[in-house]
PDB file of C-alpha atoms in Angstrom:
ATOM      1  CA  GLN H   1      34.404 194.622 -96.291  1.00 67.00           C
ATOM      2  CA  LYS H   2      35.049 191.888 -98.822  1.00 75.00           C
ATOM      3  CA  GLU H   3      38.911 190.810 -99.110  1.00 89.00           C
ATOM      4  CA  VAL H   4      39.244 191.390-102.800  1.00 93.00           C
ATOM      5  CA  GLU H   5      36.699 193.973-104.169  1.00 94.00           C
ATOM      6  CA  GLN H   6      35.762 194.570-108.110  1.00 94.00           C
ATOM      7  CA  ASN H   7      33.291 196.561-109.828  1.00 89.00           C
ATOM      8  CA  SER H   8      30.978 193.978-111.385  1.00 86.00           C
ATOM      9  CA  GLY H   9      30.287 195.857-114.538  1.00 86.00           C
ATOM     10  CA  PRO H  10      29.554 195.529-117.300  1.00 94.00           C
ATOM     11  CA  LEU H  11      32.492 197.891-118.454  1.00 95.00           C
ATOM     12  CA  SER H  12      31.699 198.755-122.352  1.00 96.00           C
ATOM     13  CA  VAL H  13      34.463 199.946-124.473  1.00 97.00           C
ATOM     14  CA  PRO H  14      34.580 200.435-128.400  1.00 97.00           C
ATOM     15  CA  GLU H  15      36.911 198.263-130.298  1.00 97.00           C
ATOM     16  CA  GLY H  16      40.259 199.751-130.250  1.00 97.00           C
ATOM     17  CA  ALA H  17      40.146 201.697-127.079  1.00 97.00           C
ATOM     18  CA  ILE H  18      41.810 200.950-123.680  1.00 97.00           C
ATOM     19  CA  ALA H  19      39.935 198.861-121.210  1.00 97.00           C
ATOM     20  CA  SER H  20      40.835 199.565-117.696  1.00 97.00           C
ATOM     21  CA  LEU H  21      39.962 196.956-114.893  1.00 97.00           C
ATOM     22  CA  ASN H  22      40.438 198.084-111.035  1.00 96.00           C
ATOM     23  CA  CYS H  23      40.593 195.719-108.041  1.00 96.00           C
ATOM     24  CA  THR H  24      41.064 196.524-104.291  1.00 96.00           C
ATOM     25  CA  TYR H  25      42.191 194.174-101.525  1.00 95.00           C
ATOM     26  CA  SER H  26      42.186 194.353 -97.629  1.00 93.00           C
ATOM     27  CA  ASP H  27      45.153 192.122 -96.744  1.00 89.00           C
ATOM     28  CA  ARG H  28      48.032 194.540 -96.368  1.00 89.00           C
ATOM     29  CA  GLY H  29      50.355 191.525 -96.068  1.00 86.00           C
ATOM     30  CA  SER H  30      49.667 189.818 -99.538  1.00 88.00           C
ATOM     31  CA  GLN H  31      52.473 189.689-101.929  1.00 85.00           C
ATOM     32  CA  SER H  32      51.147 188.137-105.062  1.00 89.00           C
ATOM     33  CA  PHE H  33      48.517 189.382-107.501  1.00 93.00           C
ATOM     34  CA  PHE H  34      46.953 187.816-110.419  1.00 94.00           C
ATOM     35  CA  TRP H  35      44.426 188.435-113.172  1.00 96.00           C
ATOM     36  CA  TYR H  36      42.173 185.719-114.528  1.00 96.00           C
ATOM     37  CA  ARG H  37      40.077 185.825-117.715  1.00 97.00           C
ATOM     38  CA  GLN H  38      36.693 183.733-117.824  1.00 97.00           C
ATOM     39  CA  TYR H  39      34.925 183.622-120.803  1.00 96.00           C
ATOM     40  CA  SER H  40      31.277 182.581-120.333  1.00 94.00           C
ATOM     41  CA  GLY H  41      30.735 178.941-119.507  1.00 92.00           C
ATOM     42  CA  LYS H  42      34.692 178.234-119.531  1.00 95.00           C
ATOM     43  CA  SER H  43      37.185 177.988-116.650  1.00 95.00           C
ATOM     44  CA  PRO H  44      39.389 180.840-115.528  1.00 95.00           C
ATOM     45  CA  GLU H  45      42.482 181.347-117.409  1.00 93.00           C
ATOM     46  CA  LEU H  46      45.641 183.253-115.881  1.00 91.00           C
ATOM     47  CA  ILE H  47      46.764 186.071-117.963  1.00 93.00           C
ATOM     48  CA  MET H  48      49.054 188.276-115.748  1.00 91.00           C
ATOM     49  CA  SER H  49      50.704 187.964-112.589  1.00 92.00           C
ATOM     50  CA  ILE H  50      52.248 190.818-110.618  1.00 93.00           C
ATOM     51  CA  TYR H  51      54.342 190.825-107.466  1.00 91.00           C
ATOM     52  CA  SER H  52      56.105 194.224-107.125  1.00 92.00           C
ATOM     53  CA  ASN H  53      54.965 197.795-107.266  1.00 95.00           C
ATOM     54  CA  GLY H  54      54.676 199.610-110.388  1.00 95.00           C
ATOM     55  CA  ASP H  55      53.675 198.301-113.977  1.00 96.00           C
ATOM     56  CA  LYS H  56      54.170 194.988-115.856  1.00 96.00           C
ATOM     57  CA  GLU H  57      53.524 194.507-119.482  1.00 96.00           C
ATOM     58  CA  ASP H  58      52.763 191.405-121.606  1.00 94.00           C
ATOM     59  CA  GLY H  59      51.548 192.169-125.172  1.00 96.00           C
ATOM     60  CA  ARG H  60      48.524 194.108-124.884  1.00 97.00           C
ATOM     61  CA  PHE H  61      47.883 194.000-121.270  1.00 97.00           C
ATOM     62  CA  THR H  62      49.474 195.794-118.471  1.00 97.00           C
ATOM     63  CA  ALA H  63      48.974 194.986-114.741  1.00 97.00           C
ATOM     64  CA  GLN H  64      49.835 197.837-112.252  1.00 97.00           C
ATOM     65  CA  LEU H  65      50.196 197.199-108.475  1.00 96.00           C
ATOM     66  CA  ASN H  66      50.212 200.024-105.786  1.00 96.00           C
ATOM     67  CA  LYS H  67      50.491 198.118-102.360  1.00 94.00           C
ATOM     68  CA  ALA H  68      50.503 201.368-100.368  1.00 94.00           C
ATOM     69  CA  SER H  69      47.127 201.942-101.972  1.00 95.00           C
ATOM     70  CA  GLN H  70      46.141 198.274-101.844  1.00 95.00           C
ATOM     71  CA  TYR H  71      44.906 198.200-105.666  1.00 95.00           C
ATOM     72  CA  VAL H  72      45.817 196.270-108.637  1.00 97.00           C
ATOM     73  CA  SER H  73      44.527 197.136-112.144  1.00 97.00           C
ATOM     74  CA  LEU H  74      44.616 195.740-115.556  1.00 98.00           C
ATOM     75  CA  LEU H  75      44.812 197.610-118.633  1.00 97.00           C
ATOM     76  CA  ILE H  76      43.949 196.134-121.952  1.00 97.00           C
ATOM     77  CA  ARG H  77      45.195 198.203-124.984  1.00 97.00           C
ATOM     78  CA  ASP H  78      43.540 198.005-128.536  1.00 97.00           C
ATOM     79  CA  SER H  79      40.616 196.047-127.019  1.00 97.00           C
ATOM     80  CA  GLN H  80      39.199 193.499-129.365  1.00 97.00           C
ATOM     81  CA  PRO H  81      36.064 191.575-129.340  1.00 96.00           C
ATOM     82  CA  SER H  82      37.620 188.447-128.341  1.00 96.00           C
ATOM     83  CA  ASP H  83      38.733 190.312-125.089  1.00 97.00           C
ATOM     84  CA  SER H  84      35.022 190.237-124.082  1.00 97.00           C
ATOM     85  CA  ALA H  85      34.810 188.169-120.962  1.00 97.00           C
ATOM     86  CA  THR H  86      34.727 188.642-117.152  1.00 96.00           C
ATOM     87  CA  TYR H  87      37.926 189.289-115.488  1.00 97.00           C
ATOM     88  CA  LEU H  88      38.783 188.042-112.005  1.00 96.00           C
ATOM     89  CA  CYS H  89      41.192 189.722-109.840  1.00 96.00           C
ATOM     90  CA  ALA H  90      42.986 187.150-107.501  1.00 94.00           C
ATOM     91  CA  VAL H  91      45.244 188.112-104.392  1.00 92.00           C
ATOM     92  CA  LEU H  92      47.332 185.452-102.609  1.00 86.00           C
ATOM     93  CA  THR H  93      46.106 185.506 -98.884  1.00 76.00           C
ATOM     94  CA  GLY H  94      46.353 183.286 -95.872  1.00 64.00           C
ATOM     95  CA  GLY H  95      50.053 183.528 -95.310  1.00 66.00           C
ATOM     96  CA  GLY H  96      50.929 183.046 -98.887  1.00 64.00           C
ATOM     97  CA  ASN H  97      48.661 179.734 -99.392  1.00 68.00           C
ATOM     98  CA  LYS H  98      45.287 180.762-100.428  1.00 79.00           C
ATOM     99  CA  LEU H  99      44.259 182.628-103.757  1.00 85.00           C
ATOM    100  CA  THR H 100      41.097 184.850-103.106  1.00 89.00           C
ATOM    101  CA  PHE H 101      38.849 185.945-105.887  1.00 92.00           C
ATOM    102  CA  GLY H 102      37.093 189.106-106.480  1.00 93.00           C
ATOM    103  CA  THR H 103      33.792 188.557-108.070  1.00 92.00           C
ATOM    104  CA  GLY H 104      34.861 189.572-111.602  1.00 94.00           C
ATOM    105  CA  THR H 105      34.282 192.830-113.868  1.00 96.00           C
ATOM    106  CA  GLN H 106      32.436 191.950-117.039  1.00 96.00           C
ATOM    107  CA  LEU H 107      34.182 193.454-120.136  1.00 97.00           C
ATOM    108  CA  LYS H 108      32.202 194.349-123.268  1.00 97.00           C
ATOM    109  CA  VAL H 109      34.099 195.292-126.292  1.00 97.00           C
ATOM    110  CA  GLU H 110      31.765 196.768-128.831  1.00 95.00           C
ATOM    111  CA  LEU H 111      32.457 196.847-132.568  1.00 89.00           C
TER     112      LEU H 111
ATOM    113  CA  ASP B   1      49.683 169.749-123.480  1.00 67.00           C
ATOM    114  CA  ALA B   2      49.270 169.088-119.897  1.00 82.00           C
ATOM    115  CA  ARG B   3      45.637 169.886-118.491  1.00 93.00           C
ATOM    116  CA  VAL B   4      43.735 169.365-115.396  1.00 96.00           C
ATOM    117  CA  THR B   5      40.938 167.097-116.137  1.00 97.00           C
ATOM    118  CA  GLN B   6      37.790 166.824-114.382  1.00 98.00           C
ATOM    119  CA  THR B   7      34.703 164.184-114.134  1.00 97.00           C
ATOM    120  CA  PRO B   8      31.769 164.372-114.755  1.00 98.00           C
ATOM    121  CA  ARG B   9      31.520 167.615-116.784  1.00 97.00           C
ATOM    122  CA  HIS B  10      27.633 167.543-116.016  1.00 97.00           C
ATOM    123  CA  LYS B  11      25.968 166.226-113.256  1.00 97.00           C
ATOM    124  CA  VAL B  12      22.059 166.332-112.472  1.00 98.00           C
ATOM    125  CA  THR B  13      20.848 164.625-109.432  1.00 97.00           C
ATOM    126  CA  GLU B  14      18.238 164.776-106.972  1.00 97.00           C
ATOM    127  CA  MET B  15      18.168 166.291-103.328  1.00 97.00           C
ATOM    128  CA  GLY B  16      19.777 163.610-100.868  1.00 97.00           C
ATOM    129  CA  GLN B  17      21.676 161.813-103.308  1.00 97.00           C
ATOM    130  CA  GLU B  18      25.465 161.535-103.028  1.00 97.00           C
ATOM    131  CA  VAL B  19      27.532 163.343-105.480  1.00 98.00           C
ATOM    132  CA  THR B  20      31.281 162.467-106.460  1.00 98.00           C
ATOM    133  CA  MET B  21      33.651 164.650-108.533  1.00 98.00           C
ATOM    134  CA  ARG B  22      36.889 163.785-109.514  1.00 98.00           C
ATOM    135  CA  CYS B  23      40.114 165.729-110.564  1.00 97.00           C
ATOM    136  CA  GLN B  24      42.946 164.712-112.170  1.00 97.00           C
ATOM    137  CA  PRO B  25      45.700 167.466-111.385  1.00 96.00           C
ATOM    138  CA  ILE B  26      48.561 168.037-113.880  1.00 94.00           C
ATOM    139  CA  LEU B  27      51.459 165.306-113.621  1.00 92.00           C
ATOM    140  CA  GLY B  28      54.112 166.939-111.200  1.00 89.00           C
ATOM    141  CA  HIS B  29      51.858 169.431-109.684  1.00 90.00           C
ATOM    142  CA  ASN B  30      51.739 169.133-105.835  1.00 87.00           C
ATOM    143  CA  THR B  31      49.125 171.563-104.847  1.00 89.00           C
ATOM    144  CA  VAL B  32      45.353 170.959-105.390  1.00 93.00           C
ATOM    145  CA  PHE B  33      42.407 173.060-105.028  1.00 94.00           C
ATOM    146  CA  TRP B  34      38.731 172.718-105.034  1.00 96.00           C
ATOM    147  CA  TYR B  35      36.624 175.927-105.739  1.00 96.00           C
ATOM    148  CA  ARG B  36      32.865 176.562-106.146  1.00 96.00           C
ATOM    149  CA  GLN B  37      31.472 179.365-108.603  1.00 96.00           C
ATOM    150  CA  THR B  38      27.889 180.609-108.277  1.00 93.00           C
ATOM    151  CA  MET B  39      26.548 183.884-109.819  1.00 87.00           C
ATOM    152  CA  MET B  40      25.709 185.100-106.268  1.00 85.00           C
ATOM    153  CA  GLN B  41      29.159 184.301-104.378  1.00 85.00           C
ATOM    154  CA  GLY B  42      31.593 184.083-107.279  1.00 88.00           C
ATOM    155  CA  LEU B  43      34.724 182.003-107.061  1.00 92.00           C
ATOM    156  CA  GLU B  44      34.928 180.373-103.483  1.00 91.00           C
ATOM    157  CA  LEU B  45      37.780 178.298-102.295  1.00 92.00           C
ATOM    158  CA  LEU B  46      36.523 175.046-100.587  1.00 94.00           C
ATOM    159  CA  ALA B  47      39.614 173.032 -99.967  1.00 93.00           C
ATOM    160  CA  TYR B  48      43.480 172.626-100.863  1.00 89.00           C
ATOM    161  CA  PHE B  49      45.777 170.123-100.874  1.00 90.00           C
ATOM    162  CA  ARG B  50      49.642 169.905-100.879  1.00 87.00           C
ATOM    163  CA  ASN B  51      51.570 166.966-101.313  1.00 88.00           C
ATOM    164  CA  ARG B  52      48.240 165.029-100.881  1.00 89.00           C
ATOM    165  CA  ALA B  53      47.853 166.471 -97.369  1.00 89.00           C
ATOM    166  CA  PRO B  54      44.907 168.696 -96.481  1.00 87.00           C
ATOM    167  CA  LEU B  55      46.030 172.132 -95.714  1.00 85.00           C
ATOM    168  CA  ASP B  56      42.695 174.139 -95.507  1.00 84.00           C
ATOM    169  CA  ASP B  57      39.033 173.092 -95.578  1.00 85.00           C
ATOM    170  CA  SER B  58      37.445 175.848 -94.046  1.00 84.00           C
ATOM    171  CA  GLY B  59      35.535 176.993 -96.987  1.00 86.00           C
ATOM    172  CA  MET B  60      33.657 173.689 -96.974  1.00 90.00           C
ATOM    173  CA  PRO B  61      30.552 172.855 -95.157  1.00 88.00           C
ATOM    174  CA  LYS B  62      31.966 170.021 -92.969  1.00 87.00           C
ATOM    175  CA  ASP B  63      28.627 167.924 -92.381  1.00 92.00           C
ATOM    176  CA  ARG B  64      28.053 167.204 -96.050  1.00 96.00           C
ATOM    177  CA  PHE B  65      31.199 167.844 -97.914  1.00 96.00           C
ATOM    178  CA  SER B  66      34.482 165.883 -97.867  1.00 95.00           C
ATOM    179  CA  ALA B  67      37.700 166.172 -99.882  1.00 96.00           C
ATOM    180  CA  GLU B  68      40.317 163.682-100.330  1.00 94.00           C
ATOM    181  CA  MET B  69      43.514 162.934-102.374  1.00 94.00           C
ATOM    182  CA  PRO B  70      43.769 159.011-102.393  1.00 92.00           C
ATOM    183  CA  ASP B  71      46.772 159.418-104.558  1.00 92.00           C
ATOM    184  CA  ALA B  72      48.956 162.052-106.453  1.00 91.00           C
ATOM    185  CA  THR B  73      46.784 161.819-109.561  1.00 93.00           C
ATOM    186  CA  LEU B  74      43.299 161.892-108.057  1.00 96.00           C
ATOM    187  CA  ALA B  75      41.463 164.352-106.165  1.00 97.00           C
ATOM    188  CA  THR B  76      37.935 163.781-105.032  1.00 97.00           C
ATOM    189  CA  LEU B  77      35.216 165.974-103.711  1.00 97.00           C
ATOM    190  CA  LYS B  78      31.990 164.349-102.221  1.00 97.00           C
ATOM    191  CA  ILE B  79      28.645 165.927-101.298  1.00 97.00           C
ATOM    192  CA  GLN B  80      26.501 163.515 -99.127  1.00 97.00           C
ATOM    193  CA  PRO B  81      23.510 164.337 -98.815  1.00 96.00           C
ATOM    194  CA  SER B  82      23.126 167.051-101.885  1.00 97.00           C
ATOM    195  CA  GLU B  83      20.991 169.847-101.342  1.00 96.00           C
ATOM    196  CA  PRO B  84      19.382 172.283-104.154  1.00 97.00           C
ATOM    197  CA  ARG B  85      21.722 175.067-102.827  1.00 95.00           C
ATOM    198  CA  ASP B  86      24.951 173.057-103.715  1.00 96.00           C
ATOM    199  CA  SER B  87      24.046 173.978-107.374  1.00 97.00           C
ATOM    200  CA  ALA B  88      27.137 175.418-108.851  1.00 97.00           C
ATOM    201  CA  VAL B  89      30.207 174.748-110.908  1.00 97.00           C
ATOM    202  CA  TYR B  90      32.885 173.076-109.162  1.00 98.00           C
ATOM    203  CA  PHE B  91      36.327 173.653-110.404  1.00 98.00           C
ATOM    204  CA  CYS B  92      39.550 172.255-109.564  1.00 97.00           C
ATOM    205  CA  ALA B  93      42.846 173.614-109.989  1.00 95.00           C
ATOM    206  CA  SER B  94      46.489 172.595-109.630  1.00 93.00           C
ATOM    207  CA  GLY B  95      49.624 174.332-109.086  1.00 88.00           C
ATOM    208  CA  PRO B  96      53.464 173.420-109.341  1.00 82.00           C
ATOM    209  CA  ARG B  97      55.851 174.049-106.498  1.00 70.00           C
ATOM    210  CA  THR B  98      58.808 176.111-107.564  1.00 61.00           C
ATOM    211  CA  GLU B  99      61.459 177.672-105.702  1.00 51.00           C
ATOM    212  CA  GLU B 100      60.160 181.004-106.286  1.00 52.00           C
ATOM    213  CA  ARG B 101      56.297 180.666-106.427  1.00 58.00           C
ATOM    214  CA  THR B 102      53.783 178.163-105.352  1.00 54.00           C
ATOM    215  CA  ASP B 103      51.015 180.077-106.270  1.00 63.00           C
ATOM    216  CA  THR B 104      50.272 179.603-110.217  1.00 79.00           C
ATOM    217  CA  GLN B 105      47.333 177.845-110.554  1.00 87.00           C
ATOM    218  CA  TYR B 106      45.833 175.922-113.740  1.00 91.00           C
ATOM    219  CA  PHE B 107      42.163 175.406-113.760  1.00 95.00           C
ATOM    220  CA  GLY B 108      40.246 172.413-115.014  1.00 97.00           C
ATOM    221  CA  PRO B 109      37.077 172.702-117.314  1.00 97.00           C
ATOM    222  CA  GLY B 110      34.862 172.427-114.032  1.00 97.00           C
ATOM    223  CA  THR B 111      31.910 170.030-112.906  1.00 98.00           C
ATOM    224  CA  ARG B 112      28.370 171.656-113.524  1.00 97.00           C
ATOM    225  CA  LEU B 113      26.128 170.317-110.656  1.00 98.00           C
ATOM    226  CA  THR B 114      22.663 170.798-110.543  1.00 98.00           C
ATOM    227  CA  VAL B 115      20.795 169.391-107.575  1.00 97.00           C
ATOM    228  CA  LEU B 116      16.756 169.420-108.222  1.00 96.00           C
TER     229      LEU B 116
END
């Protein structure tokens, strides 16, 4: 079992819809969770971090964390074509020293 | 606008040649990470440093890869000898140490390596 798992997609949503991206992790001791966005040919860019159970909202983005079920999700409201990218879930592991990344979910927002 | 810089941005070399990639972390950041990204494996951590000391290089093939931080403004990743399977994008990232979180990472633009 991989430490951080994501569905590779592609996930296609129409413009204006809500995109829902999911991630599961195996290390129960993990405390810090991140979502990175990566455009094709570019470097990963941090868009959200979450440390406590529940929801955290930042603009059109909402991160959700459920430590008991070991999953973290990212919701993107009012999806725009510019949101089309690969979204990487990352979990702080190794006693809080290492970020382990999932393989990413490709999101396509269609006009 | 503080950014992580990496050189070179692109490198094409022949199998067996030495490759050196350089990274300048954001000024004041004390943690530096080296990652490799491929289509098949995704983003893999190769090594990381805190306050210039190597903390973990378990993700790195020891026989051919080496990572160093000769000073606080420079991190290097060296491959000798290079092999076609090393072809990938190599990212450097740096992070600040704060009272609460030491885990925020900012990525450089990457070095795209092609080994023929």
